PDB file of C-alpha atoms in Angstrom:
ATOM      1  CA  MET A 848       0.006  -0.023  -0.104  1.00 93.00           C
ATOM      2  CA  LYS A 849       1.200   3.508  -0.748  1.00 96.00           C
ATOM      3  CA  ILE A 850       0.216   6.603   1.277  1.00 97.00           C
ATOM      4  CA  ALA A 851       1.257  10.128   0.252  1.00 97.00           C
ATOM      5  CA  ILE A 852       1.388  12.849   2.739  1.00 97.00           C
ATOM      6  CA  ASP A 853       1.963  16.356   1.488  1.00 96.00           C
ATOM      7  CA  GLY A 854       1.851  19.843   3.057  1.00 93.00           C
ATOM      8  CA  PRO A 855       3.877  23.034   3.613  1.00 91.00           C
ATOM      9  CA  ALA A 856       6.851  23.349   5.847  1.00 83.00           C
ATOM     10  CA  GLY A 857       6.158  23.156   9.650  1.00 83.00           C
ATOM     11  CA  SER A 858       2.723  21.616   9.263  1.00 89.00           C
ATOM     12  CA  GLY A 859       3.564  18.414  11.222  1.00 87.00           C
ATOM     13  CA  LYS A 860       3.425  16.044   8.369  1.00 90.00           C
ATOM     14  CA  SER A 861       6.907  14.715   8.960  1.00 88.00           C
ATOM     15  CA  THR A 862       6.123  13.776  12.626  1.00 91.00           C
ATOM     16  CA  VAL A 863       2.625  12.228  11.904  1.00 95.00           C
ATOM     17  CA  ALA A 864       3.902  10.471   8.773  1.00 95.00           C
ATOM     18  CA  LYS A 865       6.578   8.790  10.947  1.00 94.00           C
ATOM     19  CA  MET A 866       4.314   8.095  13.781  1.00 96.00           C
ATOM     20  CA  LEU A 867       1.652   6.618  11.245  1.00 97.00           C
ATOM     21  CA  ALA A 868       4.465   4.422   9.750  1.00 95.00           C
ATOM     22  CA  GLU A 869       5.402   3.078  13.056  1.00 95.00           C
ATOM     23  CA  ARG A 870       1.729   2.321  14.033  1.00 95.00           C
ATOM     24  CA  LEU A 871       1.055   0.573  10.767  1.00 95.00           C
ATOM     25  CA  GLY A 872       4.473  -1.210  10.320  1.00 93.00           C
ATOM     26  CA  PHE A 873       5.042   0.745   6.973  1.00 95.00           C
ATOM     27  CA  THR A 874       8.360   2.156   5.704  1.00 93.00           C
ATOM     28  CA  TYR A 875       8.597   5.887   6.190  1.00 94.00           C
ATOM     29  CA  VAL A 876      10.085   8.151   3.610  1.00 94.00           C
ATOM     30  CA  ASP A 877      10.846  11.781   4.277  1.00 91.00           C
ATOM     31  CA  THR A 878      11.441  13.117   0.687  1.00 93.00           C
ATOM     32  CA  GLY A 879      12.098  16.754   1.946  1.00 89.00           C
ATOM     33  CA  ALA A 880      15.110  15.218   3.748  1.00 93.00           C
ATOM     34  CA  MET A 881      16.411  14.078   0.325  1.00 95.00           C
ATOM     35  CA  TYR A 882      16.207  17.755  -1.079  1.00 94.00           C
ATOM     36  CA  ARG A 883      17.867  18.908   2.228  1.00 95.00           C
ATOM     37  CA  ALA A 884      20.688  16.241   1.805  1.00 96.00           C
ATOM     38  CA  VAL A 885      21.361  17.369  -1.660  1.00 97.00           C
ATOM     39  CA  ALA A 886      21.575  21.024  -0.551  1.00 96.00           C
ATOM     40  CA  TRP A 887      23.868  19.936   2.241  1.00 97.00           C
ATOM     41  CA  LYS A 888      26.060  18.190   0.079  1.00 97.00           C
ATOM     42  CA  LEU A 889      26.256  21.051  -2.468  1.00 96.00           C
ATOM     43  CA  LYS A 890      27.299  23.180   0.403  1.00 95.00           C
ATOM     44  CA  GLN A 891      29.856  20.817   1.526  1.00 95.00           C
ATOM     45  CA  HIS A 892      31.427  20.706  -1.933  1.00 95.00           C
ATOM     46  CA  ASP A 893      31.127  24.496  -2.252  1.00 95.00           C
ATOM     47  CA  ILE A 894      29.124  24.113  -5.461  1.00 94.00           C
ATOM     48  CA  ASP A 895      26.814  26.959  -6.632  1.00 92.00           C
ATOM     49  CA  PRO A 896      23.403  25.362  -7.612  1.00 90.00           C
ATOM     50  CA  ASP A 897      23.628  27.460 -10.867  1.00 90.00           C
ATOM     51  CA  ASN A 898      26.771  25.585 -11.897  1.00 94.00           C
ATOM     52  CA  THR A 899      24.902  22.997 -14.053  1.00 91.00           C
ATOM     53  CA  ASP A 900      27.826  20.831 -14.956  1.00 94.00           C
ATOM     54  CA  ALA A 901      28.957  20.486 -11.298  1.00 95.00           C
ATOM     55  CA  LEU A 902      25.532  19.932 -10.232  1.00 95.00           C
ATOM     56  CA  ARG A 903      25.018  17.100 -12.643  1.00 95.00           C
ATOM     57  CA  GLU A 904      28.195  15.413 -11.660  1.00 96.00           C
ATOM     58  CA  LEU A 905      27.358  15.607  -8.037  1.00 96.00           C
ATOM     59  CA  LEU A 906      23.929  14.022  -8.777  1.00 96.00           C
ATOM     60  CA  GLU A 907      25.410  11.256 -10.905  1.00 95.00           C
ATOM     61  CA  ASN A 908      27.591  10.491  -7.786  1.00 95.00           C
ATOM     62  CA  THR A 909      24.779  10.662  -5.256  1.00 96.00           C
ATOM     63  CA  GLN A 910      22.921   7.399  -4.137  1.00 93.00           C
ATOM     64  CA  PHE A 911      20.075   7.202  -1.549  1.00 95.00           C
ATOM     65  CA  SER A 912      18.973   4.151   0.173  1.00 91.00           C
ATOM     66  CA  ILE A 913      16.505   3.428   3.035  1.00 89.00           C
ATOM     67  CA  SER A 914      16.347   0.510   5.600  1.00 81.00           C
ATOM     68  CA  ASP A 915      13.923   0.335   8.505  1.00 81.00           C
ATOM     69  CA  SER A 916      12.822   3.835   7.654  1.00 81.00           C
ATOM     70  CA  VAL A 917      16.446   5.177   8.023  1.00 89.00           C
ATOM     71  CA  LEU A 918      17.404   7.373   5.012  1.00 91.00           C
ATOM     72  CA  CYS A 919      20.948   7.381   3.991  1.00 94.00           C
ATOM     73  CA  MET A 920      22.939   9.260   1.352  1.00 95.00           C
ATOM     74  CA  ASP A 921      26.175   7.650  -0.165  1.00 95.00           C
ATOM     75  CA  GLY A 922      25.924   5.069   2.543  1.00 91.00           C
ATOM     76  CA  ARG A 923      25.724   7.631   5.448  1.00 92.00           C
ATOM     77  CA  LYS A 924      22.916   8.068   7.682  1.00 93.00           C
ATOM     78  CA  ILE A 925      21.291  11.624   7.376  1.00 92.00           C
ATOM     79  CA  GLY A 926      21.120  13.437  10.625  1.00 89.00           C
ATOM     80  CA  ASP A 927      20.209  16.833  12.091  1.00 87.00           C
ATOM     81  CA  GLU A 928      22.966  18.594  10.056  1.00 92.00           C
ATOM     82  CA  ILE A 929      20.369  18.965   7.292  1.00 93.00           C
ATOM     83  CA  ARG A 930      17.819  20.658   9.693  1.00 86.00           C
ATOM     84  CA  THR A 931      19.576  24.082   9.973  1.00 86.00           C
ATOM     85  CA  PRO A 932      17.848  27.261   8.751  1.00 83.00           C
ATOM     86  CA  GLU A 933      20.672  27.711   6.395  1.00 89.00           C
ATOM     87  CA  ILE A 934      20.019  24.353   4.698  1.00 91.00           C
ATOM     88  CA  SER A 935      16.220  25.041   4.791  1.00 85.00           C
ATOM     89  CA  ARG A 936      16.831  28.147   2.693  1.00 85.00           C
ATOM     90  CA  LEU A 937      19.222  26.428   0.336  1.00 91.00           C
ATOM     91  CA  SER A 938      16.917  23.480  -0.065  1.00 90.00           C
ATOM     92  CA  SER A 939      14.071  25.539  -1.147  1.00 82.00           C
ATOM     93  CA  ASP A 940      16.271  26.993  -4.002  1.00 87.00           C
ATOM     94  CA  VAL A 941      17.604  23.532  -4.970  1.00 91.00           C
ATOM     95  CA  ALA A 942      14.016  22.268  -5.089  1.00 87.00           C
ATOM     96  CA  LYS A 943      13.285  24.651  -8.072  1.00 86.00           C
ATOM     97  CA  ILE A 944      15.870  22.954 -10.180  1.00 92.00           C
ATOM     98  CA  ALA A 945      14.491  20.666 -12.838  1.00 91.00           C
ATOM     99  CA  GLU A 946      17.503  18.380 -12.872  1.00 94.00           C
ATOM    100  CA  VAL A 947      17.310  17.978  -9.148  1.00 95.00           C
ATOM    101  CA  ARG A 948      13.637  17.172  -9.143  1.00 93.00           C
ATOM    102  CA  ARG A 949      13.910  14.725 -11.989  1.00 94.00           C
ATOM    103  CA  PHE A 950      16.826  12.861 -10.079  1.00 96.00           C
ATOM    104  CA  LEU A 951      14.986  12.828  -6.784  1.00 96.00           C
ATOM    105  CA  THR A 952      11.646  11.963  -8.203  1.00 95.00           C
ATOM    106  CA  ALA A 953      13.018   8.894  -9.800  1.00 95.00           C
ATOM    107  CA  GLU A 954      14.711   7.864  -6.652  1.00 95.00           C
ATOM    108  CA  GLN A 955      11.528   8.373  -4.639  1.00 95.00           C
ATOM    109  CA  ARG A 956       9.639   6.238  -7.206  1.00 95.00           C
ATOM    110  CA  ARG A 957      12.228   3.521  -6.837  1.00 93.00           C
ATOM    111  CA  ILE A 958      11.916   3.422  -2.985  1.00 92.00           C
ATOM    112  CA  ALA A 959       8.069   3.654  -3.270  1.00 92.00           C
ATOM    113  CA  GLU A 960       7.854   0.307  -5.133  1.00 90.00           C
ATOM    114  CA  LYS A 961       9.332  -1.631  -2.028  1.00 82.00           C
ATOM    115  CA  GLY A 962       6.324  -2.661  -0.153  1.00 83.00           C
ATOM    116  CA  ASN A 963       4.044  -0.805   2.123  1.00 92.00           C
ATOM    117  CA  VAL A 964       5.390   2.865   2.148  1.00 95.00           C
ATOM    118  CA  ILE A 965       4.287   6.102   3.638  1.00 96.00           C
ATOM    119  CA  MET A 966       5.952   8.957   1.690  1.00 96.00           C
ATOM    120  CA  GLU A 967       5.718  12.500   2.817  1.00 95.00           C
ATOM    121  CA  GLY A 968       6.880  15.815   0.965  1.00 92.00           C
ATOM    122  CA  ARG A 969       5.321  18.400  -1.176  1.00 89.00           C
ATOM    123  CA  ASP A 970       4.491  16.733  -4.601  1.00 91.00           C
ATOM    124  CA  ILE A 971       3.918  13.298  -3.507  1.00 95.00           C
ATOM    125  CA  GLY A 972       0.433  12.806  -4.371  1.00 96.00           C
ATOM    126  CA  THR A 973       0.527  14.968  -7.357  1.00 95.00           C
ATOM    127  CA  VAL A 974       3.787  13.995  -9.006  1.00 94.00           C
ATOM    128  CA  VAL A 975       5.956  11.255  -7.425  1.00 95.00           C
ATOM    129  CA  ILE A 976       3.101   8.557  -6.781  1.00 96.00           C
ATOM    130  CA  PRO A 977      -0.185   9.916  -8.045  1.00 96.00           C
ATOM    131  CA  ASP A 978      -1.335   6.308  -7.945  1.00 95.00           C
ATOM    132  CA  ALA A 979      -1.125   6.285  -4.064  1.00 96.00           C
ATOM    133  CA  ASP A 980      -3.877   4.424  -2.327  1.00 95.00           C
ATOM    134  CA  LEU A 981      -4.513   7.302   0.169  1.00 96.00           C
ATOM    135  CA  LYS A 982      -3.407  10.913  -0.018  1.00 97.00           C
ATOM    136  CA  PHE A 983      -3.360  13.414   2.752  1.00 97.00           C
ATOM    137  CA  PHE A 984      -2.563  17.070   2.739  1.00 97.00           C
ATOM    138  CA  ILE A 985      -1.569  18.341   6.061  1.00 96.00           C
ATOM    139  CA  THR A 986      -1.583  22.035   6.807  1.00 95.00           C
ATOM    140  CA  ALA A 987      -1.695  24.708   9.543  1.00 95.00           C
ATOM    141  CA  SER A 988      -1.627  28.426   9.817  1.00 95.00           C
ATOM    142  CA  PRO A 989       1.792  29.989   9.235  1.00 95.00           C
ATOM    143  CA  GLU A 990       1.866  31.442  12.756  1.00 96.00           C
ATOM    144  CA  GLU A 991       1.363  27.823  14.234  1.00 95.00           C
ATOM    145  CA  ARG A 992       3.945  26.274  12.013  1.00 94.00           C
ATOM    146  CA  ALA A 993       6.432  28.942  12.726  1.00 95.00           C
ATOM    147  CA  ARG A 994       5.954  28.201  16.514  1.00 94.00           C
ATOM    148  CA  ARG A 995       6.417  24.515  15.879  1.00 90.00           C
ATOM    149  CA  ARG A 996       9.625  25.032  13.929  1.00 89.00           C
ATOM    150  CA  TYR A 997      10.915  27.462  16.530  1.00 92.00           C
ATOM    151  CA  GLU A 998      10.273  24.899  19.383  1.00 91.00           C
ATOM    152  CA  GLN A 999      11.936  22.215  17.185  1.00 85.00           C
ATOM    153  CA  LEU A1000      15.128  24.338  16.678  1.00 87.00           C
ATOM    154  CA  LYS A1001      15.359  25.257  20.353  1.00 89.00           C
ATOM    155  CA  ARG A1002      15.085  21.450  21.308  1.00 90.00           C
ATOM    156  CA  LEU A1003      17.890  20.813  18.907  1.00 84.00           C
ATOM    157  CA  GLY A1004      19.979  23.570  20.612  1.00 88.00           C
ATOM    158  CA  ILE A1005      19.924  25.688  17.428  1.00 85.00           C
ATOM    159  CA  GLU A1006      19.550  29.485  17.996  1.00 86.00           C
ATOM    160  CA  ALA A1007      16.170  30.514  16.407  1.00 90.00           C
ATOM    161  CA  ASN A1008      14.126  33.800  16.029  1.00 94.00           C
ATOM    162  CA  TYR A1009      10.426  33.279  15.709  1.00 95.00           C
ATOM    163  CA  ASP A1010       9.715  36.413  13.604  1.00 96.00           C
ATOM    164  CA  ARG A1011      12.427  35.297  11.243  1.00 93.00           C
ATOM    165  CA  ILE A1012      11.104  31.794  11.013  1.00 93.00           C
ATOM    166  CA  LEU A1013       7.551  33.069  10.187  1.00 95.00           C
ATOM    167  CA  ASN A1014       8.773  35.444   7.331  1.00 94.00           C
ATOM    168  CA  GLU A1015      10.933  32.515   5.986  1.00 89.00           C
ATOM    169  CA  LEU A1016       7.928  30.152   6.074  1.00 91.00           C
ATOM    170  CA  ILE A1017       5.744  32.717   4.198  1.00 91.00           C
ATOM    171  CA  GLN A1018       8.428  32.966   1.667  1.00 88.00           C
ATOM    172  CA  ARG A1019       8.910  29.255   1.491  1.00 83.00           C
ATOM    173  CA  ASP A1020       5.183  28.814   0.903  1.00 88.00           C
ATOM    174  CA  ARG A1021       5.265  31.421  -1.800  1.00 87.00           C
ATOM    175  CA  ASN A1022       8.282  29.701  -3.519  1.00 82.00           C
ATOM    176  CA  ASP A1023       6.841  26.297  -3.207  1.00 82.00           C
ATOM    177  CA  SER A1024       3.344  27.185  -4.462  1.00 85.00           C
ATOM    178  CA  SER A1025       4.450  29.367  -7.346  1.00 83.00           C
ATOM    179  CA  ARG A1026       7.257  27.244  -8.910  1.00 79.00           C
ATOM    180  CA  GLU A1027       6.696  25.976 -12.383  1.00 79.00           C
ATOM    181  CA  ILE A1028       7.751  22.451 -11.582  1.00 79.00           C
ATOM    182  CA  ALA A1029       5.749  20.384  -9.130  1.00 80.00           C
ATOM    183  CA  PRO A1030       4.162  23.321  -7.129  1.00 84.00           C
ATOM    184  CA  LEU A1031       2.802  22.601  -3.703  1.00 87.00           C
ATOM    185  CA  LYS A1032      -0.865  21.949  -3.865  1.00 91.00           C
ATOM    186  CA  PRO A1033      -3.235  19.296  -2.700  1.00 94.00           C
ATOM    187  CA  ALA A1034      -3.873  16.565  -5.180  1.00 94.00           C
ATOM    188  CA  GLU A1035      -7.540  16.502  -6.306  1.00 94.00           C
ATOM    189  CA  ASP A1036      -8.479  13.494  -4.282  1.00 95.00           C
ATOM    190  CA  ALA A1037      -6.337  14.418  -1.222  1.00 97.00           C
ATOM    191  CA  ILE A1038      -7.962  14.439   2.258  1.00 97.00           C
ATOM    192  CA  ILE A1039      -7.168  17.842   3.583  1.00 96.00           C
ATOM    193  CA  ILE A1040      -6.505  18.074   7.364  1.00 96.00           C
ATOM    194  CA  ASP A1041      -5.906  21.538   9.059  1.00 96.00           C
ATOM    195  CA  THR A1042      -3.903  20.746  12.245  1.00 94.00           C
ATOM    196  CA  THR A1043      -3.718  24.218  13.727  1.00 94.00           C
ATOM    197  CA  ASN A1044      -5.946  23.402  16.691  1.00 92.00           C
ATOM    198  CA  MET A1045      -5.248  19.698  16.838  1.00 93.00           C
ATOM    199  CA  THR A1046      -2.712  17.852  18.842  1.00 91.00           C
ATOM    200  CA  ILE A1047      -0.237  15.370  17.121  1.00 92.00           C
ATOM    201  CA  ASP A1048      -2.213  12.331  18.805  1.00 94.00           C
ATOM    202  CA  GLU A1049      -5.494  13.669  17.413  1.00 95.00           C
ATOM    203  CA  VAL A1050      -4.068  13.970  13.947  1.00 95.00           C
ATOM    204  CA  LEU A1051      -2.523  10.539  14.167  1.00 96.00           C
ATOM    205  CA  ASP A1052      -5.874   9.008  15.232  1.00 96.00           C
ATOM    206  CA  LEU A1053      -7.613  10.520  12.406  1.00 96.00           C
ATOM    207  CA  LEU A1054      -5.275   9.286   9.925  1.00 97.00           C
ATOM    208  CA  VAL A1055      -5.338   5.762  11.305  1.00 96.00           C
ATOM    209  CA  ARG A1056      -9.114   5.738  11.008  1.00 95.00           C
ATOM    210  CA  LYS A1057      -8.838   6.867   7.346  1.00 95.00           C
ATOM    211  CA  VAL A1058      -6.342   4.147   6.582  1.00 94.00           C
ATOM    212  CA  ARG A1059      -8.415   1.517   8.304  1.00 92.00           C
ATOM    213  CA  ASP A1060     -11.486   2.548   6.438  1.00 91.00           C
ATOM    214  CA  LYS A1061      -9.649   2.122   3.148  1.00 84.00           C
ATOM    215  CA  GLY A1062      -9.197  -1.461   4.201  1.00 69.00           C
ATOM    216  CA  THR A1063      -5.917  -1.940   5.865  1.00 50.00           C
TER     217      THR A1063
END
């Protein structure tokens, strides 16, 4: 079974997707982490995303794998190094690049063919696996999403400023929704869930009911 979970940054989709996968015994795939990982690797190699030749060579030498819902790049587990505000900004720019999206979409489709999968991102139900058995679009107000991201960064020991996070989220939404390639939007048959006034357990219980209603 394939389940697609899309939504804007900070909506809680990553947390609930991971919890849902654990509850159901499915493989969890965070596609946003794949974009962040490519952005991180570009930074590590001091490559300008506009340098097409260098970018192409980097992608040709990049391999993703997943085992027990642990995502690895080039054989190395991806960790919190990709969760910094700087990498967030860079990944938004990287996600606009057609070559990067083609490469990662192919990687994601390959992973999605391996059994029961919950895949979350921004274009999963519309582009990556439009044949998913269930599609969810998780959202929340910008202010609530900024608060959640602020608290997440503080827990990781990363210095954060709420107002800056809010402004960056609004800009990220604008970038993701207006890009020509795979813009952020709900699939026509997606179940839209606004989590602004919901706890994570309430969201999880709702998703579990929807999956069970589908026959799992």
